[in-house]
CSV table of C-alpha atoms in Angstrom, one decimal:
chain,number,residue,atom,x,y,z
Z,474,UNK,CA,59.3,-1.5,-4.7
Z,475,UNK,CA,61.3,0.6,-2.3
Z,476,UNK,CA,58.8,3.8,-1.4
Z,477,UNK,CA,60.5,7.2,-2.3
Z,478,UNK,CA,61.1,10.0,0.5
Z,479,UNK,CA,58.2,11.5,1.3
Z,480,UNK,CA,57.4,15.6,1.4
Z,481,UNK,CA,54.3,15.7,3.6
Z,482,UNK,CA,53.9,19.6,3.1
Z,483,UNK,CA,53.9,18.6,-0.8
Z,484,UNK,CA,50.8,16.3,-0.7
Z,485,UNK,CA,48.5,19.6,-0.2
Z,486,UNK,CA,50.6,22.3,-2.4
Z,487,UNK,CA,49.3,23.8,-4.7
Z,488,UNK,CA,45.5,24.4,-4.2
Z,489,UNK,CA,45.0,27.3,-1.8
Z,490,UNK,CA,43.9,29.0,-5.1
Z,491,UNK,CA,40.7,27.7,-5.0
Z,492,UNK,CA,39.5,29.4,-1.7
Z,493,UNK,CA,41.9,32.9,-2.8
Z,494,UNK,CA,40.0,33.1,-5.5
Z,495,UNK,CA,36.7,32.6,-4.4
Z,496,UNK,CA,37.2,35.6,-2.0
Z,497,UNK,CA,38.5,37.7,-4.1
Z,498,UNK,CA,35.3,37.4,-6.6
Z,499,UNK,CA,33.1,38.3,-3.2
Z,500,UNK,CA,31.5,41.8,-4.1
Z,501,UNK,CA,28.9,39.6,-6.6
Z,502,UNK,CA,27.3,38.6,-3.4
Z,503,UNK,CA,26.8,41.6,-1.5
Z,504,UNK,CA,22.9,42.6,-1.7
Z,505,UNK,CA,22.7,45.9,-1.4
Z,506,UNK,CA,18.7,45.7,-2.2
Z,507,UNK,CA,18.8,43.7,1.3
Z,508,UNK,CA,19.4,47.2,3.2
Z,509,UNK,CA,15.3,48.2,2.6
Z,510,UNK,CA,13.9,45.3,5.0
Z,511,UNK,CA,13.3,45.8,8.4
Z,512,UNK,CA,15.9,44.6,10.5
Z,513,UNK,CA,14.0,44.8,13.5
Z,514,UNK,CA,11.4,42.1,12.0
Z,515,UNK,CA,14.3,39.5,12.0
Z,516,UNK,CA,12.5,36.2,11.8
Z,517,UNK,CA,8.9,37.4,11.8
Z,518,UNK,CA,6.7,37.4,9.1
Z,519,UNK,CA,6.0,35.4,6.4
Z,520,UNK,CA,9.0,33.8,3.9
Z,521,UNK,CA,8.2,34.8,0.8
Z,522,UNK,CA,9.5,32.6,-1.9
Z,523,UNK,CA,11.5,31.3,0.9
Z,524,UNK,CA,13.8,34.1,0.9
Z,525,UNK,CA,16.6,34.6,3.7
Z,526,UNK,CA,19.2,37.4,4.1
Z,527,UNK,CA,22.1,36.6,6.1
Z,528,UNK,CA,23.3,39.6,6.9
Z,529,UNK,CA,27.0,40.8,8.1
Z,530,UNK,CA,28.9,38.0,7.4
Z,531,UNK,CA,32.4,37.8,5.9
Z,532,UNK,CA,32.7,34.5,3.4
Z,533,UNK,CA,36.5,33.1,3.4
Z,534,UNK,CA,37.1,35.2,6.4
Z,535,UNK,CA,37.0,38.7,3.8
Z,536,UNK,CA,37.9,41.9,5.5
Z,537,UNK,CA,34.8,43.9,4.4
Z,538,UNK,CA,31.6,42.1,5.8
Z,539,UNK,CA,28.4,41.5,2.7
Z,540,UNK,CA,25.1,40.4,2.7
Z,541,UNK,CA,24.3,36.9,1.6
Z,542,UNK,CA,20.7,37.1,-0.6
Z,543,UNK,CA,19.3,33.1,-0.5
Z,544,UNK,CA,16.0,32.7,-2.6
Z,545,UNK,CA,14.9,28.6,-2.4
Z,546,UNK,CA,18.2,27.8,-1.2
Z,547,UNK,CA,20.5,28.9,-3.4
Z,548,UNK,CA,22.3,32.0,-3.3
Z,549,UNK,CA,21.8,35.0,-5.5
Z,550,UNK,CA,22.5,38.4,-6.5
Z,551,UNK,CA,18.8,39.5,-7.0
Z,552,UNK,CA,17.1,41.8,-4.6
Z,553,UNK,CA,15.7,40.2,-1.5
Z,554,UNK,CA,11.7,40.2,-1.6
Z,555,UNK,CA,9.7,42.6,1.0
Z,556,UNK,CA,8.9,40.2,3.9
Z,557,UNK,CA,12.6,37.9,3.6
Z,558,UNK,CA,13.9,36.7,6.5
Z,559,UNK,CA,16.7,38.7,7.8
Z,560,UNK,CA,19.7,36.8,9.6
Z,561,UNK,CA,22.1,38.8,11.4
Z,562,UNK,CA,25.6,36.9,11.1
Z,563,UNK,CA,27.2,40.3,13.4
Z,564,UNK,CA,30.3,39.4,11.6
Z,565,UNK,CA,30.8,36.0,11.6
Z,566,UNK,CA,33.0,33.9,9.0
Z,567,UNK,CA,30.9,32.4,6.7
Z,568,UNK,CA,32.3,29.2,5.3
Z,569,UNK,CA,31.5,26.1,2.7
Z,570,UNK,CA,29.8,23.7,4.4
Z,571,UNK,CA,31.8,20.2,4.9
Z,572,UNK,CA,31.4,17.1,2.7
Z,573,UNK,CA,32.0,13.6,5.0
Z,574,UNK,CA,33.2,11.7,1.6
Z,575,UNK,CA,33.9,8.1,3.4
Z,576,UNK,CA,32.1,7.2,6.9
Z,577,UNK,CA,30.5,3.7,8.7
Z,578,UNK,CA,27.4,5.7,10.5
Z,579,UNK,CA,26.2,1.8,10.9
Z,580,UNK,CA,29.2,0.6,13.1
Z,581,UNK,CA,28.6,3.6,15.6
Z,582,UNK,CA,28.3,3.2,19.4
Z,583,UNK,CA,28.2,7.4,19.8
Z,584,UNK,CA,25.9,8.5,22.4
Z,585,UNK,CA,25.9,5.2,23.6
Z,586,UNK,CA,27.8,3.2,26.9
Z,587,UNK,CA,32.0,3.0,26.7
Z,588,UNK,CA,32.5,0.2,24.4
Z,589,UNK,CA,35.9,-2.0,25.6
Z,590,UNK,CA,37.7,-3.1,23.1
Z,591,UNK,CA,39.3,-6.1,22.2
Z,592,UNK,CA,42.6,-6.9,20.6
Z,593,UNK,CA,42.5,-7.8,16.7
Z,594,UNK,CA,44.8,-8.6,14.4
Z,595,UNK,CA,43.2,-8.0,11.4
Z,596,UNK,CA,40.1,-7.7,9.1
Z,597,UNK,CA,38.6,-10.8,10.0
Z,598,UNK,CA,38.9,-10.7,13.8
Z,599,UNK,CA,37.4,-7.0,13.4
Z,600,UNK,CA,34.6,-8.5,11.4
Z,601,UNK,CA,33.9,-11.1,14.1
Z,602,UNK,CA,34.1,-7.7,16.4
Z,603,UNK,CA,31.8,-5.9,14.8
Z,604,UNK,CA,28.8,-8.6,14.7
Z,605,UNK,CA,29.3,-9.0,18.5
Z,606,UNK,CA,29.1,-5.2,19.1
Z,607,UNK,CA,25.8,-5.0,17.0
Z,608,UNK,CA,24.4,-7.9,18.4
Z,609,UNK,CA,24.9,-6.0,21.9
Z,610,UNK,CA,23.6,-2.9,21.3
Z,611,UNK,CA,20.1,-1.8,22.6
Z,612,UNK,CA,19.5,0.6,20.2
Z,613,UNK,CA,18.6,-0.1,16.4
Z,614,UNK,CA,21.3,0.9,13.7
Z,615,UNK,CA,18.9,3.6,12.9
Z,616,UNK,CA,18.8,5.6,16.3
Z,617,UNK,CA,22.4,5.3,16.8
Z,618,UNK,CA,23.1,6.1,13.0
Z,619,UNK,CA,20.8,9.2,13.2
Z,620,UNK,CA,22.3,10.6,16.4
Z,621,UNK,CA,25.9,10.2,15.1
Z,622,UNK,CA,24.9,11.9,11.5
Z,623,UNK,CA,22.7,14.5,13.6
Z,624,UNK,CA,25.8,15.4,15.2
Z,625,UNK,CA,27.4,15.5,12.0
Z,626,UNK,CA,25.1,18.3,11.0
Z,627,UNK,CA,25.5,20.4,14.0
Z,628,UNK,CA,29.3,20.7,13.7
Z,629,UNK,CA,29.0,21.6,9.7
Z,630,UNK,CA,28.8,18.5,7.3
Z,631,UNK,CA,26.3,19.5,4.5
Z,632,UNK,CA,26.9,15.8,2.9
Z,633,UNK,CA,28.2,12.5,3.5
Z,634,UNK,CA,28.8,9.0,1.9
Z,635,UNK,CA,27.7,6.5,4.2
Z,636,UNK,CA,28.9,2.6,4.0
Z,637,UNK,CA,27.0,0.1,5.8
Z,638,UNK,CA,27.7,-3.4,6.1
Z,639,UNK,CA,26.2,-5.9,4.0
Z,640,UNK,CA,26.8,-9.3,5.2
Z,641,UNK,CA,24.8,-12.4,6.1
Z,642,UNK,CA,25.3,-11.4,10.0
Z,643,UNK,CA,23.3,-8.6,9.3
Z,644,UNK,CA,21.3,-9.2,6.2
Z,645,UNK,CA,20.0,-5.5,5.1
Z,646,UNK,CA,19.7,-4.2,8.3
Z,647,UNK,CA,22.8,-1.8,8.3
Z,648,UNK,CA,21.5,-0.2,5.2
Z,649,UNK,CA,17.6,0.0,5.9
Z,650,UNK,CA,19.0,2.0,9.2
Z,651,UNK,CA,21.0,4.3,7.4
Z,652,UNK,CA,18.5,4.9,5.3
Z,653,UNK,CA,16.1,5.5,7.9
Z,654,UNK,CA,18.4,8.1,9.5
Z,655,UNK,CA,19.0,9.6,6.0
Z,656,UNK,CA,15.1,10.1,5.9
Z,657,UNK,CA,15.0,11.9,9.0
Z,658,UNK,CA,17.5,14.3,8.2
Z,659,UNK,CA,16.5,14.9,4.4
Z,660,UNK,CA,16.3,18.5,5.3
Z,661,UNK,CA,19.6,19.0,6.9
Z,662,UNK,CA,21.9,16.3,5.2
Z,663,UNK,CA,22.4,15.2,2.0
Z,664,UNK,CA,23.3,11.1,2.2
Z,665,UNK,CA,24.7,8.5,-0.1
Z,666,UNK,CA,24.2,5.2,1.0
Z,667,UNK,CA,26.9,2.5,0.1
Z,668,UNK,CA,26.5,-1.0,0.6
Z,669,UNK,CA,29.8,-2.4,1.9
Z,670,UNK,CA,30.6,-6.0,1.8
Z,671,UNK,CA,33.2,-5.5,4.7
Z,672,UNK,CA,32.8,-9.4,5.2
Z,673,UNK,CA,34.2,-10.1,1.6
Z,674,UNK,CA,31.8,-10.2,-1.3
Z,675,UNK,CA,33.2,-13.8,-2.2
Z,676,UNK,CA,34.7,-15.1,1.1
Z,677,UNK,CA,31.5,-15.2,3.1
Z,678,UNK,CA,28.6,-17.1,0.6
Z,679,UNK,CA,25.5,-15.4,1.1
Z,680,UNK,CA,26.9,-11.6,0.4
Z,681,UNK,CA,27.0,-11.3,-3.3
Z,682,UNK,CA,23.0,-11.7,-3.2
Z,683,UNK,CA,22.8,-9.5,-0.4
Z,684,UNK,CA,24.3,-6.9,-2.6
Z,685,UNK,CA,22.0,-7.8,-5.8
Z,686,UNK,CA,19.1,-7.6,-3.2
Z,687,UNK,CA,20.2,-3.7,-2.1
Z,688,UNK,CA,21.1,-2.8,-5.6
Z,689,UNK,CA,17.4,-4.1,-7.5
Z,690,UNK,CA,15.4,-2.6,-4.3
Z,691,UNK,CA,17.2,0.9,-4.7
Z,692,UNK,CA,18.5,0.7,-1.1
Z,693,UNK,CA,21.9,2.1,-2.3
Z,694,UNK,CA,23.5,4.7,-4.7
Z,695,UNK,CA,26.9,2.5,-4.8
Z,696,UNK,CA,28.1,-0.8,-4.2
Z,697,UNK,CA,31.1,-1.3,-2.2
Z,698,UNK,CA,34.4,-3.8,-2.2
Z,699,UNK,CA,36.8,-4.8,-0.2
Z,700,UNK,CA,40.7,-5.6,-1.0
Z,701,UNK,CA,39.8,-8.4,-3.2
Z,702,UNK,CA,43.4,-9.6,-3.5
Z,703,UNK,CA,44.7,-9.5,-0.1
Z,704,UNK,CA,41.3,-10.2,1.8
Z,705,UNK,CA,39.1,-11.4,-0.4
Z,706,UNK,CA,41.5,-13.2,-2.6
Z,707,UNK,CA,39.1,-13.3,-5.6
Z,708,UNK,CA,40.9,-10.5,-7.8
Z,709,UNK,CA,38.5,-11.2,-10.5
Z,710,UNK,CA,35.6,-12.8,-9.5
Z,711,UNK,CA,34.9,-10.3,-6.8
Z,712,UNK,CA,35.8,-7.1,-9.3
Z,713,UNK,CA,33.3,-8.4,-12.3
Z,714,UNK,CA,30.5,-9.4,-9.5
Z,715,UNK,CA,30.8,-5.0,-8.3
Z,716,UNK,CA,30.9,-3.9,-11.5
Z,717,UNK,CA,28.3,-6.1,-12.9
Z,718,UNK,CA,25.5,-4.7,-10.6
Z,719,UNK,CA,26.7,-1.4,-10.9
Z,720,UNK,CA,26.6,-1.7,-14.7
Z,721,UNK,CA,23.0,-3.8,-14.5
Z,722,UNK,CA,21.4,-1.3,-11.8
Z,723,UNK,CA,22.8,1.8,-12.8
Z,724,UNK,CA,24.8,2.7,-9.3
Z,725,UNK,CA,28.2,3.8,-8.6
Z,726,UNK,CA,31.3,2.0,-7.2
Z,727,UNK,CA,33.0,2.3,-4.0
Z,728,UNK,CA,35.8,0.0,-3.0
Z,729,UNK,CA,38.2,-0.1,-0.2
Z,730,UNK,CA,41.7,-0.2,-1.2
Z,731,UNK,CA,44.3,-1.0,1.9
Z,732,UNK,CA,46.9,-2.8,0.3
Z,733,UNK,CA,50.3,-0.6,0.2
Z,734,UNK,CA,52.0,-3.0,-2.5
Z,735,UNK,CA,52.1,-4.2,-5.8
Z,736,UNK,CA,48.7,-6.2,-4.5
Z,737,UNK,CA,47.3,-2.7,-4.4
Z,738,UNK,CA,48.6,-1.3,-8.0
Z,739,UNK,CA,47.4,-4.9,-9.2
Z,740,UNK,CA,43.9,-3.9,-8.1
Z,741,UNK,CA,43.6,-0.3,-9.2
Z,742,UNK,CA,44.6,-1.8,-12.4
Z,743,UNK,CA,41.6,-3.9,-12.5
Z,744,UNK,CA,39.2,-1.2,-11.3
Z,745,UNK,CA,40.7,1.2,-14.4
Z,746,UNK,CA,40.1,-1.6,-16.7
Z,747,UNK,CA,36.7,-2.1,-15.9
Z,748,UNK,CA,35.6,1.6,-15.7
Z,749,UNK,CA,36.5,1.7,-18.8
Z,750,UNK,CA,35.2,-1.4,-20.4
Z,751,UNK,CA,31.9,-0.3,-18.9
Z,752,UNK,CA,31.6,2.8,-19.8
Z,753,UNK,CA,31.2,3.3,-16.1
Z,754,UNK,CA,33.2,6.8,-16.1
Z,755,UNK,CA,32.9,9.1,-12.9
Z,756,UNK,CA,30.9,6.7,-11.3
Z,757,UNK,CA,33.7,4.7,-9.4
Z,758,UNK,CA,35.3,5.8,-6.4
Z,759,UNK,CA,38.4,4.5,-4.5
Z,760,UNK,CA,38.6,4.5,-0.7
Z,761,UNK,CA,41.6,4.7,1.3
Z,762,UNK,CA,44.3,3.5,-1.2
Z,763,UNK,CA,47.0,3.3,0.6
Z,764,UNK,CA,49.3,1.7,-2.5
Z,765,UNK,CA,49.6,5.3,-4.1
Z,766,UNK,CA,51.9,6.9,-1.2
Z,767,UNK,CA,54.4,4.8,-2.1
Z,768,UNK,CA,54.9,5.0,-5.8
Z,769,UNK,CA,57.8,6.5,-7.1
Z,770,UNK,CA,57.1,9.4,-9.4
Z,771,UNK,CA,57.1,8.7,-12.6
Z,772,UNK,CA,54.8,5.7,-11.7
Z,773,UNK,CA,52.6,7.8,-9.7
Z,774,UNK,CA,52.1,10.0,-12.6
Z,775,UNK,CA,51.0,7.2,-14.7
Z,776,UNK,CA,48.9,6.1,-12.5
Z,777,UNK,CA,47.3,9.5,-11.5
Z,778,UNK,CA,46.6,9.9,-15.5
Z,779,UNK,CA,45.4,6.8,-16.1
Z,780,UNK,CA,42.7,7.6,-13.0
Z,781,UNK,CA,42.0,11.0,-14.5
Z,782,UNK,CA,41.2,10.0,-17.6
Z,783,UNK,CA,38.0,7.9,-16.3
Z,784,UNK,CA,37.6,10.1,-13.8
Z,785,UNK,CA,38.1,7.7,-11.2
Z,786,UNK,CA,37.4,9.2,-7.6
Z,787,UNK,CA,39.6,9.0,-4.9
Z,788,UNK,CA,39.1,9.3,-0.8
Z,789,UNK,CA,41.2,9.9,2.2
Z,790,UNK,CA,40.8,9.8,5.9
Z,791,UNK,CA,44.6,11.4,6.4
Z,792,UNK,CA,45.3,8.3,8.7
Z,793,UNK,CA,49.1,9.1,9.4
Z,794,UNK,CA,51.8,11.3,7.2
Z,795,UNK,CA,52.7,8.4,5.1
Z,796,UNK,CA,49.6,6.6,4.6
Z,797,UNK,CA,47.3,10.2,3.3
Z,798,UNK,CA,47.3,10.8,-0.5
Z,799,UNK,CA,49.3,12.9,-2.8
Z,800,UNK,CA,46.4,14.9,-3.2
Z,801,UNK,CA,48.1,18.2,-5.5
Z,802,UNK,CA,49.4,15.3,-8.0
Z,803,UNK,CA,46.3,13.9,-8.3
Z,804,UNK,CA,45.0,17.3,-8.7
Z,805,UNK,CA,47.5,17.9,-11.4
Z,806,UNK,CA,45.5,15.0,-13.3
Z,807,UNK,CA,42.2,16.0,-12.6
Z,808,UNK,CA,41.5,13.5,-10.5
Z,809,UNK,CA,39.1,14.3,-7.6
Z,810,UNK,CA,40.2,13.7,-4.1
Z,811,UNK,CA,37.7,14.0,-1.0
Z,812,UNK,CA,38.6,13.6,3.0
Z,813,UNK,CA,36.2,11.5,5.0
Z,814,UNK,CA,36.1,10.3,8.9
Z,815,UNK,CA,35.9,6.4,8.2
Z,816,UNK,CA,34.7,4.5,11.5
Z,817,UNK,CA,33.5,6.6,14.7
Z,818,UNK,CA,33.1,5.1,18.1
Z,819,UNK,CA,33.0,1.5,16.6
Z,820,UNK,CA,34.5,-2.0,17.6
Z,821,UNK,CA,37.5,-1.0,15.5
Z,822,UNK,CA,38.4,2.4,17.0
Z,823,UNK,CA,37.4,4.5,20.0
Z,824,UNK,CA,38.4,7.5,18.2
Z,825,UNK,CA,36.4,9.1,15.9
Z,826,UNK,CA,33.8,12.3,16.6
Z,827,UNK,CA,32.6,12.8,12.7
Z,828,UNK,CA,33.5,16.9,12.6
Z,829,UNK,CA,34.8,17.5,9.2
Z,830,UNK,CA,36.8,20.7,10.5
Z,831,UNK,CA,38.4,18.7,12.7
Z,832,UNK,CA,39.3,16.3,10.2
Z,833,UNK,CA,40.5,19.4,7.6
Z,834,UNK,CA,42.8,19.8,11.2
Z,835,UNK,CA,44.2,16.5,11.3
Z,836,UNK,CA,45.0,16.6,7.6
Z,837,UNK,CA,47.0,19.3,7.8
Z,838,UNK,CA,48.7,18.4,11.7
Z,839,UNK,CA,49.9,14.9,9.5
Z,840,UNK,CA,51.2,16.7,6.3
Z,841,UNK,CA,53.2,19.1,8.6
Z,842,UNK,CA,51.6,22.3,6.9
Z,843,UNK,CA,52.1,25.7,8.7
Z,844,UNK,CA,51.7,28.8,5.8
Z,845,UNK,CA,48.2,30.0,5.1
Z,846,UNK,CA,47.6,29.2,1.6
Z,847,UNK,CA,47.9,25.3,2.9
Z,848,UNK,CA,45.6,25.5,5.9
Z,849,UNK,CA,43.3,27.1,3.8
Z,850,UNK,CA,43.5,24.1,1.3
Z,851,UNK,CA,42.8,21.9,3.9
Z,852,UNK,CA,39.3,23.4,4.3
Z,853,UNK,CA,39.5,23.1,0.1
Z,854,UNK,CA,39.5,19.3,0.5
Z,855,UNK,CA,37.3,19.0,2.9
Z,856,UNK,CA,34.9,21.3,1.8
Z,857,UNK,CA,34.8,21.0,-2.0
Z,858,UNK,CA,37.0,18.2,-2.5
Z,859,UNK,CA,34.0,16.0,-0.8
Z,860,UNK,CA,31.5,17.7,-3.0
Z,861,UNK,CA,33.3,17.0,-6.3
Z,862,UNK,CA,33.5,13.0,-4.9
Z,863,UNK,CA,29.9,13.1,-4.5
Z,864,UNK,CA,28.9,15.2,-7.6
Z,865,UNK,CA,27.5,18.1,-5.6
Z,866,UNK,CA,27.9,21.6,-6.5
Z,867,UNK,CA,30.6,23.5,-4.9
Z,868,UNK,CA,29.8,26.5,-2.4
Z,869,UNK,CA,31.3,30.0,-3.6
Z,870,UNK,CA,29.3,32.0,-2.5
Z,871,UNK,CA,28.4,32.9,-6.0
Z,872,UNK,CA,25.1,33.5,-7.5
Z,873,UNK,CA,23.5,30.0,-8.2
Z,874,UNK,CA,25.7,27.9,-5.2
Z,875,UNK,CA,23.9,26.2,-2.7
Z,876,UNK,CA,22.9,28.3,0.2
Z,877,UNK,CA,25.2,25.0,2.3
Z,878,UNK,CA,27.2,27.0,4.6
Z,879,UNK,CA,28.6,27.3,8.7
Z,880,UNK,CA,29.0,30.9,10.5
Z,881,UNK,CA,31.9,30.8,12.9
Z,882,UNK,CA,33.6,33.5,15.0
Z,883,UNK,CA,37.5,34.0,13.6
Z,884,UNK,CA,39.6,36.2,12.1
Z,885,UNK,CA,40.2,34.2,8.9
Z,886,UNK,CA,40.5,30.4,7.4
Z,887,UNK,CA,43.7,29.5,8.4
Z,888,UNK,CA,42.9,30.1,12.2
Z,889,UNK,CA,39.3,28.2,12.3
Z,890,UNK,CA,41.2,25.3,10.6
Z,891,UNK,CA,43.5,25.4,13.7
Z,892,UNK,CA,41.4,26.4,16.3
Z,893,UNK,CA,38.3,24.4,15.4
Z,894,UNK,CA,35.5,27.4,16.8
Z,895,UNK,CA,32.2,26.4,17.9
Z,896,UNK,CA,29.9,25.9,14.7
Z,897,UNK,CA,27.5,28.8,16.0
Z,898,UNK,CA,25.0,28.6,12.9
Z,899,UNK,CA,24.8,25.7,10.0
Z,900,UNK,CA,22.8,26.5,7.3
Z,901,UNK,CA,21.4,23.9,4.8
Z,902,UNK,CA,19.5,25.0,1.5
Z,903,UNK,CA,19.3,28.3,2.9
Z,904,UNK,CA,17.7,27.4,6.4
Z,905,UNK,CA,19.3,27.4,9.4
Z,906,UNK,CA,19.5,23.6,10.6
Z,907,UNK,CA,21.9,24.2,14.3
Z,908,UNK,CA,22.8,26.5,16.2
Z,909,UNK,CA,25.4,26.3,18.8
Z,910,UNK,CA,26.3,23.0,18.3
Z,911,UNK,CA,22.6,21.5,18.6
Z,912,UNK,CA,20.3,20.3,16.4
Z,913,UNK,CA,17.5,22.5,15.1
């Protein structure tokens, strides 16, 4: 099929509402109760109920600065109990924290030596790549994991989806670190774990029990897929084997998609089919899916319903201008769309730094956005887009959200999308979990 011209502004329009809305519903946050406790005892005394007031700060970048009242991490519009634990935000935007929908914390090499890389020329050759790198590292998947998602934290990421490799090279190993990295950070990070055959599920013999093996022992929420036309040529076999063991283990589905051809639409086909067959709806997710770009659009809407209606996910890591999604159609159809950093510091890529704000930054640089309703729904996908993917509650900054949110210095949304500010304070279930950057 011959792809259509595309509108890179047009892939975001549409969606600044969500974040103009939310600030204009602001005054139900404001605590005025908050104004009887003692400023000067800011951080002293006991927490009781594990109440926090974070006050001064302006959510969305509003004009008029508010309290924010957190009672056992959510926040509220009740009056703060004598003894809470008084924050003093002097002023600073106060912003959704950022959902990572799609990254390989398992590949990493961050905070490790350079890595030189070799040439590949393709998914095999980066396969063989990827074993040699983690046969060569000194550190376990967990310490590297750990201090790559740690980092994650400290520059705003409330929540990630995390693929590691399942493959015989590695047996469970990938996972069993993630996992252990997930435990560590259980108070700062919320973590799905997918088990990624990035080997092929039917290519390389030994994987498709690997995966049964993760599923039954509850290492993973989801398992993964891989191209199953074009790489794993096993259209099929390797689609009923995923959606088998989601179906018999009750976990979700996560494929990678790269084909940009019919092999693509041929695929997304399959995974529709089987959703629905299933009754597996909202539990399957689509990574990367490159084929959608390129439809024409009368076929993209077709397609965009037909994913809608079993509320198939979608995620992006905004690649290039003609590779990131048509995310306002899909929002047209309901279908939920979340941005991700894929691979960081691996054997694929030296790029890669895992700050979902400067991902939100990169979306809009490669869909060529420059008014203020777009940047801000950049931060929109980033933000709540990821949390719809993962089934999380959105932060509002309404009575009942998650207390999940990052304090920046700026004037408003637009200008921290482009400027990228120091995270100065990350807060997680109502605690504060970094602070300039580091790790708390």
């Amino acid at each position: 099929m011959v792809p259509p011209p595309l509108s890179r502004r047009g892939m975001l329009a549409g969606g600044a509402a969500t974040l103009a809305g939310a600030t204009a519903a602001l005054g139900v946050t404001a605590n005025q109760a908050a104004a009887d406790t003692d400023a000067g005892a800011a951080g002293r005394g006991p927490h009781h109920g594990k109440a926090v007031v974070f006050r001064n700060v302006r959510p969305f970048g509003a004009k008029t600065p508010v309290d924010l009242t957190v009672i056992d991490g959510r926040i509220t519009d009740r009056a703060a109990p004598k003894g809470a634990r008084i924050i003093d935000g002097d002023g600073r935007i106060a912003l959704p924290s950022l959902v990572d929908a799609h990254i390989h914390p398992d590949k990493t090499t961050w905070g490790g030596d350079w890595v030189t890389r070799k040439p590949a020329r393709g998914i095999a050759e980066y396969c063989a790549q990827d074993v040699e790198l983690f046969r060569s590292q000194s550190r376990t998947v967990g310490e590297r994991a750990y201090g790559l998602m740690a980092h994650a934290v400290s520059r705003g990421t409330r929540a990630m989806r995390a693929h590691a490799d399942v493959a015989p090279a590695y047996g469970l190993k990938g996972l069993e670190g993630v996992a252990e990295a997930r435990e560590r950070l259980d108070h700062a990070l919320d973590v799905q774990i997918v088990g990624f055959p990035q080997h092929g599920v039917i290519r390389t013999p030994g994987t498709a029990k690997l995966l049964e093996d993760a599923a039954r022992s509850g290492l993973v929420d989801m398992i993964g897929g891989i191209d199953p036309i074009s790489f794993d040529n096993a259209l099929d076999e390797q689609l009923d084997l995923v959606f088998r063991l989601a179906d018999r283990y009750d976990v979700g589905v996560d494929i990678h998609l790269h084909d940009r051809d019919d092999k693509g639409i041929r695929v997304l086909r399959g995974i529709i089919e089987r959703t629905k067959a299933l009754s597996l709806r909202g539990k399957v997710t689509v990574s990367h899916v490159f084929c959608l770009p390129f439809l024409a659009e009368a076929e993209l809407d077709a397609m965009a319903a037909d994913l809608g209606e079993q509320d198939i996910a979608l995620t992006t890591v905004s690649p290039n201008e003609s590779l990131v999604l048509p995310i306002a159609k899909l929002r047209e159809h309901g279908v939920r769309v979340g941005l991700g950093s894929d691979g960081v510091r691996d054997s694929w890529s030296p790029f890669g730094n895992a700050d979902m704000l400067h991902r939100t930054h990169i979306l809009g640089w490669v869909t060529d956005v420059r008014l203020d309703e777009e940047l801000n729904d950049c931060y929109t996908v980033g933000a709540h887009g990821g949390a719809d993917v993962m089934g999380l509650d959105r932060v509002t900054f309404q009575p009942g959200d998650p207390a999940d949110f990052l304090l920046v210095r700026g004037e408003c949304t637009p200008q921290v999308v482009v400027d990228m500010p120091q995270r100065d304070m990350v807060v997680h279930g109502g605690q504060v979990v970094a602070r300039g950057g580091e790790l708390v």
